[in-house]
PDB file of C-alpha atoms in Angstrom:
ATOM      1  CA  MET D   9       0.000   0.000   0.000  1.00  0.00           C
ATOM      2  CA  ASP D  10       0.983   3.637  -0.466  1.00  0.00           C
ATOM      3  CA  GLY D  11       2.687   4.579   2.810  1.00  0.00           C
ATOM      4  CA  ARG D  12       1.824   8.260   2.534  1.00  0.00           C
ATOM      5  CA  VAL D  13      -1.884   7.648   2.231  1.00  0.00           C
ATOM      6  CA  ASN D  14      -2.323   4.848   4.746  1.00  0.00           C
ATOM      7  CA  MET D  15       0.484   4.463   7.255  1.00  0.00           C
ATOM      8  CA  ASN D  16       3.379   6.407   8.653  1.00  0.00           C
ATOM      9  CA  LYS D  17       6.861   4.973   9.183  1.00  0.00           C
ATOM     10  CA  GLU D  18       5.898   3.634  12.589  1.00  0.00           C
ATOM     11  CA  GLY D  19       2.895   1.845  11.112  1.00  0.00           C
ATOM     12  CA  ALA D  20       0.258   4.112  12.680  1.00  0.00           C
ATOM     13  CA  MET D  21      -2.758   5.099  10.635  1.00  0.00           C
ATOM     14  CA  LEU D  22      -2.570   8.637   9.264  1.00  0.00           C
ATOM     15  CA  THR D  23      -5.687  10.731   9.778  1.00  0.00           C
ATOM     16  CA  LYS D  24      -7.521  12.367   6.895  1.00  0.00           C
ATOM     17  CA  ARG D  25      -7.995  16.109   7.228  1.00  0.00           C
ATOM     18  CA  ILE D  26     -11.174  18.167   6.844  1.00  0.00           C
ATOM     19  CA  ILE D  27     -10.431  21.735   5.736  1.00  0.00           C
ATOM     20  CA  PRO D  28     -13.023  24.511   5.425  1.00  0.00           C
ATOM     21  CA  CYS D  29     -12.115  27.183   2.887  1.00  0.00           C
ATOM     22  CA  LEU D  30     -12.787  30.894   3.207  1.00  0.00           C
ATOM     23  CA  ASP D  31     -12.949  32.416  -0.282  1.00  0.00           C
ATOM     24  CA  VAL D  32     -12.737  36.121   0.527  1.00  0.00           C
ATOM     25  CA  LYS D  33     -13.635  39.107  -1.658  1.00  0.00           C
ATOM     26  CA  ASP D  34     -13.705  42.663  -0.323  1.00  0.00           C
ATOM     27  CA  GLY D  35     -13.314  41.370   3.227  1.00  0.00           C
ATOM     28  CA  ARG D  36     -16.325  39.021   3.093  1.00  0.00           C
ATOM     29  CA  THR D  37     -16.551  35.272   2.638  1.00  0.00           C
ATOM     30  CA  VAL D  38     -18.170  34.421  -0.706  1.00  0.00           C
ATOM     31  CA  LYS D  39     -19.075  31.256  -2.579  1.00  0.00           C
ATOM     32  CA  GLY D  40     -20.113  30.593  -6.163  1.00  0.00           C
ATOM     33  CA  VAL D  41     -20.510  27.797  -8.685  1.00  0.00           C
ATOM     34  CA  ASN D  42     -17.729  26.941 -11.145  1.00  0.00           C
ATOM     35  CA  PHE D  43     -15.779  29.985  -9.865  1.00  0.00           C
ATOM     36  CA  VAL D  44     -18.551  32.488 -10.807  1.00  0.00           C
ATOM     37  CA  ASN D  45     -21.902  33.875  -9.525  1.00  0.00           C
ATOM     38  CA  LEU D  46     -20.548  34.657  -6.064  1.00  0.00           C
ATOM     39  CA  LYS D  47     -22.834  35.211  -3.083  1.00  0.00           C
ATOM     40  CA  ASP D  48     -22.091  36.350   0.447  1.00  0.00           C
ATOM     41  CA  ALA D  49     -21.401  33.598   2.974  1.00  0.00           C
ATOM     42  CA  GLY D  50     -20.516  35.544   6.106  1.00  0.00           C
ATOM     43  CA  ASP D  51     -17.765  37.164   8.116  1.00  0.00           C
ATOM     44  CA  PRO D  52     -14.441  35.323   7.696  1.00  0.00           C
ATOM     45  CA  VAL D  53     -13.266  36.038  11.248  1.00  0.00           C
ATOM     46  CA  GLU D  54     -16.425  34.577  12.768  1.00  0.00           C
ATOM     47  CA  LEU D  55     -16.440  31.602  10.405  1.00  0.00           C
ATOM     48  CA  GLY D  56     -12.785  30.815  11.051  1.00  0.00           C
ATOM     49  CA  GLN D  57     -13.342  30.784  14.801  1.00  0.00           C
ATOM     50  CA  LEU D  58     -16.457  28.623  14.428  1.00  0.00           C
ATOM     51  CA  TYR D  59     -14.612  26.040  12.335  1.00  0.00           C
ATOM     52  CA  ALA D  60     -11.679  25.873  14.741  1.00  0.00           C
ATOM     53  CA  GLU D  61     -14.058  25.313  17.638  1.00  0.00           C
ATOM     54  CA  ASN D  62     -16.029  22.672  15.709  1.00  0.00           C
ATOM     55  CA  GLY D  63     -13.091  20.406  14.964  1.00  0.00           C
ATOM     56  CA  ALA D  64     -11.743  21.494  11.573  1.00  0.00           C
ATOM     57  CA  ASP D  65      -8.215  20.195  11.090  1.00  0.00           C
ATOM     58  CA  GLU D  66      -6.999  23.246   9.190  1.00  0.00           C
ATOM     59  CA  LEU D  67      -8.367  26.433   7.659  1.00  0.00           C
ATOM     60  CA  THR D  68      -7.650  27.844   4.204  1.00  0.00           C
ATOM     61  CA  PHE D  69      -8.115  31.522   3.291  1.00  0.00           C
ATOM     62  CA  LEU D  70      -8.055  32.511  -0.382  1.00  0.00           C
ATOM     63  CA  ASP D  71      -8.261  36.165  -1.390  1.00  0.00           C
ATOM     64  CA  ILE D  72      -9.871  35.169  -4.688  1.00  0.00           C
ATOM     65  CA  THR D  73      -9.456  38.452  -6.564  1.00  0.00           C
ATOM     66  CA  ALA D  74      -6.008  39.445  -5.316  1.00  0.00           C
ATOM     67  CA  THR D  75      -4.219  38.064  -8.381  1.00  0.00           C
ATOM     68  CA  VAL D  76      -6.647  39.545 -10.890  1.00  0.00           C
ATOM     69  CA  GLU D  77      -6.694  42.967  -9.236  1.00  0.00           C
ATOM     70  CA  ARG D  78      -2.909  42.906  -8.753  1.00  0.00           C
ATOM     71  CA  ARG D  79      -2.900  43.701  -5.064  1.00  0.00           C
ATOM     72  CA  LYS D  80      -1.539  42.071  -1.949  1.00  0.00           C
ATOM     73  CA  THR D  81      -3.497  39.629   0.192  1.00  0.00           C
ATOM     74  CA  LEU D  82      -5.298  41.314   3.072  1.00  0.00           C
ATOM     75  CA  SER D  83      -2.666  40.794   5.742  1.00  0.00           C
ATOM     76  CA  GLU D  84      -4.634  42.648   8.402  1.00  0.00           C
ATOM     77  CA  LEU D  85      -7.636  40.392   7.866  1.00  0.00           C
ATOM     78  CA  VAL D  86      -5.319  37.393   8.002  1.00  0.00           C
ATOM     79  CA  LYS D  87      -4.063  38.629  11.362  1.00  0.00           C
ATOM     80  CA  ARG D  88      -7.610  39.034  12.718  1.00  0.00           C
ATOM     81  CA  ILE D  89      -8.595  35.537  11.616  1.00  0.00           C
ATOM     82  CA  SER D  90      -5.433  33.898  12.967  1.00  0.00           C
ATOM     83  CA  LEU D  91      -5.938  35.349  16.453  1.00  0.00           C
ATOM     84  CA  ASN D  92      -8.986  33.083  16.864  1.00  0.00           C
ATOM     85  CA  LEU D  93      -7.367  29.898  15.535  1.00  0.00           C
ATOM     86  CA  ASN D  94      -5.555  26.992  17.147  1.00  0.00           C
ATOM     87  CA  ILE D  95      -5.276  24.984  13.915  1.00  0.00           C
ATOM     88  CA  PRO D  96      -2.950  25.315  10.889  1.00  0.00           C
ATOM     89  CA  PHE D  97      -3.878  28.229   8.646  1.00  0.00           C
ATOM     90  CA  THR D  98      -3.088  28.484   4.910  1.00  0.00           C
ATOM     91  CA  VAL D  99      -3.372  31.803   3.054  1.00  0.00           C
ATOM     92  CA  GLY D 100      -3.337  32.456  -0.694  1.00  0.00           C
ATOM     93  CA  GLY D 101      -3.967  35.220  -3.184  1.00  0.00           C
ATOM     94  CA  GLY D 102      -1.629  37.729  -4.806  1.00  0.00           C
ATOM     95  CA  ILE D 103       1.584  36.294  -3.318  1.00  0.00           C
ATOM     96  CA  ARG D 104       4.583  37.123  -5.499  1.00  0.00           C
ATOM     97  CA  THR D 105       7.683  37.651  -3.399  1.00  0.00           C
ATOM     98  CA  VAL D 106       9.584  36.267  -0.429  1.00  0.00           C
ATOM     99  CA  GLU D 107       8.588  39.411   1.434  1.00  0.00           C
ATOM    100  CA  ASP D 108       4.895  38.742   0.695  1.00  0.00           C
ATOM    101  CA  VAL D 109       5.295  35.288   2.249  1.00  0.00           C
ATOM    102  CA  ARG D 110       7.155  36.686   5.239  1.00  0.00           C
ATOM    103  CA  VAL D 111       4.418  39.252   5.924  1.00  0.00           C
ATOM    104  CA  LEU D 112       1.710  36.592   5.846  1.00  0.00           C
ATOM    105  CA  LEU D 113       3.626  34.211   8.094  1.00  0.00           C
ATOM    106  CA  GLU D 114       4.248  37.059  10.524  1.00  0.00           C
ATOM    107  CA  SER D 115       0.507  37.881  10.348  1.00  0.00           C
ATOM    108  CA  GLY D 116      -0.365  34.406  11.578  1.00  0.00           C
ATOM    109  CA  ALA D 117      -0.404  32.137   8.524  1.00  0.00           C
ATOM    110  CA  ASP D 118       1.281  28.740   8.864  1.00  0.00           C
ATOM    111  CA  LYS D 119       1.423  28.072   5.117  1.00  0.00           C
ATOM    112  CA  ILE D 120       0.965  30.042   1.915  1.00  0.00           C
ATOM    113  CA  SER D 121      -0.750  28.940  -1.282  1.00  0.00           C
ATOM    114  CA  ILE D 122       0.267  30.001  -4.787  1.00  0.00           C
ATOM    115  CA  ASN D 123      -1.103  29.142  -8.200  1.00  0.00           C
ATOM    116  CA  THR D 124      -0.811  31.852 -10.872  1.00  0.00           C
ATOM    117  CA  GLU D 125       2.622  32.987  -9.739  1.00  0.00           C
ATOM    118  CA  ALA D 126       3.921  29.391  -9.768  1.00  0.00           C
ATOM    119  CA  VAL D 127       2.811  28.937 -13.374  1.00  0.00           C
ATOM    120  CA  LYS D 128       4.208  32.293 -14.507  1.00  0.00           C
ATOM    121  CA  ASP D 129       7.522  31.806 -12.679  1.00  0.00           C
ATOM    122  CA  PRO D 130       8.014  28.194 -11.503  1.00  0.00           C
ATOM    123  CA  GLY D 131      11.281  29.200  -9.829  1.00  0.00           C
ATOM    124  CA  LYS D 132       9.202  30.974  -7.177  1.00  0.00           C
ATOM    125  CA  VAL D 133       8.256  27.552  -5.791  1.00  0.00           C
ATOM    126  CA  ASP D 134      11.934  26.689  -5.304  1.00  0.00           C
ATOM    127  CA  GLN D 135      12.583  30.137  -3.865  1.00  0.00           C
ATOM    128  CA  PHE D 136       9.781  30.004  -1.295  1.00  0.00           C
ATOM    129  CA  ALA D 137      10.579  26.413  -0.297  1.00  0.00           C
ATOM    130  CA  ASP D 138      14.253  27.290   0.165  1.00  0.00           C
ATOM    131  CA  ALA D 139      13.410  30.364   2.239  1.00  0.00           C
ATOM    132  CA  PHE D 140      10.676  28.957   4.476  1.00  0.00           C
ATOM    133  CA  GLY D 141      10.651  25.169   4.042  1.00  0.00           C
ATOM    134  CA  SER D 142       8.451  22.955   1.897  1.00  0.00           C
ATOM    135  CA  GLN D 143       5.988  22.552   4.769  1.00  0.00           C
ATOM    136  CA  CYS D 144       5.011  26.214   4.255  1.00  0.00           C
ATOM    137  CA  VAL D 145       4.411  25.970   0.498  1.00  0.00           C
ATOM    138  CA  VAL D 146       1.044  24.764  -0.799  1.00  0.00           C
ATOM    139  CA  CYS D 147       0.644  24.868  -4.573  1.00  0.00           C
ATOM    140  CA  ALA D 148      -2.922  25.253  -5.770  1.00  0.00           C
ATOM    141  CA  VAL D 149      -3.729  23.553  -9.057  1.00  0.00           C
ATOM    142  CA  ASP D 150      -7.058  24.602 -10.593  1.00  0.00           C
ATOM    143  CA  VAL D 151      -8.082  22.214 -13.377  1.00  0.00           C
ATOM    144  CA  ARG D 152     -10.797  21.710 -15.962  1.00  0.00           C
ATOM    145  CA  HIS D 153     -11.164  18.865 -18.442  1.00  0.00           C
ATOM    146  CA  ASN D 154     -10.810  20.279 -21.948  1.00  0.00           C
ATOM    147  CA  GLY D 155     -12.133  17.183 -23.700  1.00  0.00           C
ATOM    148  CA  THR D 156      -8.660  15.721 -24.088  1.00  0.00           C
ATOM    149  CA  PHE D 157      -6.899  16.147 -20.732  1.00  0.00           C
ATOM    150  CA  TRP D 158      -7.168  17.869 -17.358  1.00  0.00           C
ATOM    151  CA  GLU D 159      -5.791  21.349 -18.032  1.00  0.00           C
ATOM    152  CA  VAL D 160      -4.385  23.793 -15.468  1.00  0.00           C
ATOM    153  CA  TYR D 161      -5.994  27.231 -15.194  1.00  0.00           C
ATOM    154  CA  ILE D 162      -4.737  30.422 -13.552  1.00  0.00           C
ATOM    155  CA  ASN D 163      -6.005  33.915 -12.696  1.00  0.00           C
ATOM    156  CA  GLY D 164      -8.878  32.607 -10.593  1.00  0.00           C
ATOM    157  CA  GLY D 165      -9.906  30.119 -13.273  1.00  0.00           C
ATOM    158  CA  ARG D 166     -10.012  32.707 -16.055  1.00  0.00           C
ATOM    159  CA  THR D 167      -6.974  31.671 -18.101  1.00  0.00           C
ATOM    160  CA  GLU D 168      -6.024  28.283 -19.538  1.00  0.00           C
ATOM    161  CA  THR D 169      -2.334  27.374 -19.567  1.00  0.00           C
ATOM    162  CA  GLY D 170      -2.017  24.308 -21.815  1.00  0.00           C
ATOM    163  CA  LYS D 171      -0.377  22.481 -18.891  1.00  0.00           C
ATOM    164  CA  GLU D 172      -1.463  18.922 -18.107  1.00  0.00           C
ATOM    165  CA  ALA D 173      -2.439  18.672 -14.447  1.00  0.00           C
ATOM    166  CA  ALA D 174      -0.537  15.561 -13.310  1.00  0.00           C
ATOM    167  CA  ALA D 175       2.681  16.563 -15.050  1.00  0.00           C
ATOM    168  CA  TRP D 176       2.492  20.042 -13.529  1.00  0.00           C
ATOM    169  CA  ALA D 177       1.843  18.609 -10.066  1.00  0.00           C
ATOM    170  CA  LYS D 178       4.920  16.419 -10.395  1.00  0.00           C
ATOM    171  CA  GLU D 179       7.028  19.446 -11.316  1.00  0.00           C
ATOM    172  CA  LEU D 180       5.687  21.364  -8.322  1.00  0.00           C
ATOM    173  CA  GLU D 181       6.677  18.516  -6.017  1.00  0.00           C
ATOM    174  CA  PHE D 182      10.141  18.396  -7.578  1.00  0.00           C
ATOM    175  CA  ARG D 183      10.543  22.145  -7.041  1.00  0.00           C
ATOM    176  CA  GLY D 184       9.717  21.910  -3.335  1.00  0.00           C
ATOM    177  CA  ALA D 185       5.967  22.191  -2.886  1.00  0.00           C
ATOM    178  CA  GLY D 186       4.885  20.560   0.367  1.00  0.00           C
ATOM    179  CA  GLU D 187       1.258  19.970  -0.621  1.00  0.00           C
ATOM    180  CA  ILE D 188      -0.995  20.194  -3.670  1.00  0.00           C
ATOM    181  CA  LEU D 189      -4.425  21.804  -3.396  1.00  0.00           C
ATOM    182  CA  LEU D 190      -6.284  20.319  -6.355  1.00  0.00           C
ATOM    183  CA  THR D 191      -9.547  21.997  -7.392  1.00  0.00           C
ATOM    184  CA  SER D 192     -11.745  20.767 -10.216  1.00  0.00           C
ATOM    185  CA  MET D 193     -13.419  23.844 -11.651  1.00  0.00           C
ATOM    186  CA  ASP D 194     -15.999  21.606 -13.352  1.00  0.00           C
ATOM    187  CA  HIS D 195     -17.081  20.302  -9.943  1.00  0.00           C
ATOM    188  CA  ASP D 196     -16.728  23.520  -7.910  1.00  0.00           C
ATOM    189  CA  GLY D 197     -19.927  24.430  -6.081  1.00  0.00           C
ATOM    190  CA  VAL D 198     -22.004  21.839  -7.975  1.00  0.00           C
ATOM    191  CA  LYS D 199     -22.165  19.500  -4.944  1.00  0.00           C
ATOM    192  CA  GLN D 200     -22.206  16.327  -7.028  1.00  0.00           C
ATOM    193  CA  GLY D 201     -18.960  14.912  -5.662  1.00  0.00           C
ATOM    194  CA  PHE D 202     -15.223  15.435  -6.101  1.00  0.00           C
ATOM    195  CA  ALA D 203     -13.320  14.706  -9.330  1.00  0.00           C
ATOM    196  CA  LEU D 204     -12.172  11.256  -8.252  1.00  0.00           C
ATOM    197  CA  ASP D 205     -10.209  10.272 -11.358  1.00  0.00           C
ATOM    198  CA  ILE D 206      -7.803  13.216 -11.505  1.00  0.00           C
ATOM    199  CA  THR D 207      -7.512  13.259  -7.707  1.00  0.00           C
ATOM    200  CA  ARG D 208      -6.494   9.601  -7.703  1.00  0.00           C
ATOM    201  CA  GLU D 209      -4.109  10.078 -10.629  1.00  0.00           C
ATOM    202  CA  ILE D 210      -2.265  12.906  -8.899  1.00  0.00           C
ATOM    203  CA  SER D 211      -2.329  11.233  -5.476  1.00  0.00           C
ATOM    204  CA  ASP D 212      -0.791   8.095  -6.980  1.00  0.00           C
ATOM    205  CA  ALA D 213       1.859  10.117  -8.812  1.00  0.00           C
ATOM    206  CA  LEU D 214       3.106  12.167  -5.847  1.00  0.00           C
ATOM    207  CA  SER D 215       4.704  11.503  -2.475  1.00  0.00           C
ATOM    208  CA  ILE D 216       3.417  14.768  -0.945  1.00  0.00           C
ATOM    209  CA  PRO D 217      -0.148  15.214   0.366  1.00  0.00           C
ATOM    210  CA  VAL D 218      -2.971  16.053  -2.027  1.00  0.00           C
ATOM    211  CA  ILE D 219      -5.925  18.144  -0.828  1.00  0.00           C
ATOM    212  CA  ALA D 220      -9.050  17.556  -2.912  1.00  0.00           C
ATOM    213  CA  SER D 221     -11.345  20.520  -3.553  1.00  0.00           C
ATOM    214  CA  GLY D 222     -14.472  21.131  -5.582  1.00  0.00           C
ATOM    215  CA  GLY D 223     -17.734  19.234  -5.494  1.00  0.00           C
ATOM    216  CA  ALA D 224     -18.491  18.306  -1.884  1.00  0.00           C
ATOM    217  CA  GLY D 225     -22.234  18.097  -1.344  1.00  0.00           C
ATOM    218  CA  ALA D 226     -22.823  15.047   0.866  1.00  0.00           C
ATOM    219  CA  MET D 227     -20.939  13.070   3.476  1.00  0.00           C
ATOM    220  CA  ASP D 228     -20.554  10.156   1.071  1.00  0.00           C
ATOM    221  CA  HIS D 229     -18.536  12.408  -1.219  1.00  0.00           C
ATOM    222  CA  PHE D 230     -15.842  12.643   1.456  1.00  0.00           C
ATOM    223  CA  VAL D 231     -15.790   8.865   1.828  1.00  0.00           C
ATOM    224  CA  ASP D 232     -15.360   8.549  -1.945  1.00  0.00           C
ATOM    225  CA  VAL D 233     -12.543  11.080  -2.226  1.00  0.00           C
ATOM    226  CA  PHE D 234     -10.589   9.444   0.600  1.00  0.00           C
ATOM    227  CA  GLU D 235     -11.161   5.849  -0.469  1.00  0.00           C
ATOM    228  CA  GLN D 236     -11.350   6.126  -4.270  1.00  0.00           C
ATOM    229  CA  GLY D 237      -9.571   9.439  -4.854  1.00  0.00           C
ATOM    230  CA  LYS D 238      -6.829   8.592  -2.340  1.00  0.00           C
ATOM    231  CA  ALA D 239      -6.780  12.205  -1.139  1.00  0.00           C
ATOM    232  CA  ASP D 240      -4.990  13.078   2.084  1.00  0.00           C
ATOM    233  CA  ALA D 241      -7.389  15.927   2.875  1.00  0.00           C
ATOM    234  CA  ALA D 242     -10.680  17.284   1.607  1.00  0.00           C
ATOM    235  CA  LEU D 243     -11.519  20.967   1.357  1.00  0.00           C
ATOM    236  CA  ALA D 244     -15.036  22.386   1.137  1.00  0.00           C
ATOM    237  CA  ALA D 245     -16.740  25.731   1.472  1.00  0.00           C
ATOM    238  CA  SER D 246     -20.466  26.259   0.945  1.00  0.00           C
ATOM    239  CA  ILE D 247     -21.645  23.075   2.692  1.00  0.00           C
ATOM    240  CA  PHE D 248     -19.894  24.308   5.832  1.00  0.00           C
ATOM    241  CA  HIS D 249     -20.656  28.032   5.447  1.00  0.00           C
ATOM    242  CA  PHE D 250     -24.392  27.432   5.027  1.00  0.00           C
ATOM    243  CA  ARG D 251     -24.470  24.713   7.725  1.00  0.00           C
ATOM    244  CA  GLU D 252     -25.570  21.982   5.316  1.00  0.00           C
ATOM    245  CA  ILE D 253     -23.027  19.645   6.902  1.00  0.00           C
ATOM    246  CA  GLU D 254     -21.551  20.131  10.372  1.00  0.00           C
ATOM    247  CA  ILE D 255     -17.921  19.112  10.835  1.00  0.00           C
ATOM    248  CA  PRO D 256     -18.451  17.012  14.012  1.00  0.00           C
ATOM    249  CA  GLU D 257     -21.189  14.974  12.305  1.00  0.00           C
ATOM    250  CA  LEU D 258     -19.044  14.559   9.187  1.00  0.00           C
ATOM    251  CA  LYS D 259     -16.115  13.288  11.220  1.00  0.00           C
ATOM    252  CA  GLN D 260     -18.302  10.845  13.112  1.00  0.00           C
ATOM    253  CA  TYR D 261     -19.699   9.603   9.790  1.00  0.00           C
ATOM    254  CA  LEU D 262     -16.189   9.060   8.420  1.00  0.00           C
ATOM    255  CA  HIS D 263     -15.026   7.407  11.639  1.00  0.00           C
ATOM    256  CA  ASP D 264     -17.980   5.010  11.555  1.00  0.00           C
ATOM    257  CA  ARG D 265     -16.942   3.969   8.054  1.00  0.00           C
ATOM    258  CA  GLY D 266     -13.384   3.177   9.045  1.00  0.00           C
ATOM    259  CA  ILE D 267     -11.757   6.350   7.753  1.00  0.00           C
ATOM    260  CA  PRO D 268      -9.227   7.694  10.263  1.00  0.00           C
ATOM    261  CA  VAL D 269     -10.004  11.253  11.359  1.00  0.00           C
ATOM    262  CA  ARG D 270      -9.051  13.399  14.335  1.00  0.00           C
ATOM    263  CA  MET D 271     -11.955  13.263  16.778  1.00  0.00           C
ATOM    264  CA  THR D 272     -11.976  16.248  19.139  1.00  0.00           C
ATOM    265  CA  LEU D 273     -15.571  16.723  20.274  1.00  0.00           C
TER     266      LEU D 273
END
């Protein structure tokens, strides 16, 4: 069996992580379908605190228009969110330089996430990993099936790159990425389940953790992405923001089906 997915070196079962995602625009949490038609989902500070208290394993914050609008991630908002957290916190959006990373880490982030900048200048992945360690560098890979292969998109899903997803993920690992955050744009917000085939392909190809994103709508979808997709973690947004699924109930459901999760409540 794949040691990364199932067991650690001591033979203990590795837990699967549940990660709520705060997509933030103009200081508010938003959520759409297929990366468009955004609607308000609440205050990110309040939501972050709620998720930490309810047993989330990590929290991800994405300033979804920072890259397009060519501005820095909202470091002050990051600081306000982090003050209420006792779980790992990943921040992405508009990160371009070592100094950008340093500011976010000093503001309370534990990891940073890059996508567009990694595609435009892959050496940034090496640079950030060298400066802060691979454990701090999450590379987001937004994909859509173009009829022939799973293609990587950038600029908040607005621009195709011609890159094949699995090959790009392998390069990111080689350059020092510590995790891959894989989002299927076709599945995003549709709530019909994760993209199991590409998630499994990338999970099988890499030795670093893969976080699956896009498509969660029912508890069974998490079972599928862990068992069939071989994901190490699953990220979701609207089902948590709008209280369609509560994290404690989801974890109990996974636990009852033999999937190892961190039980805190």
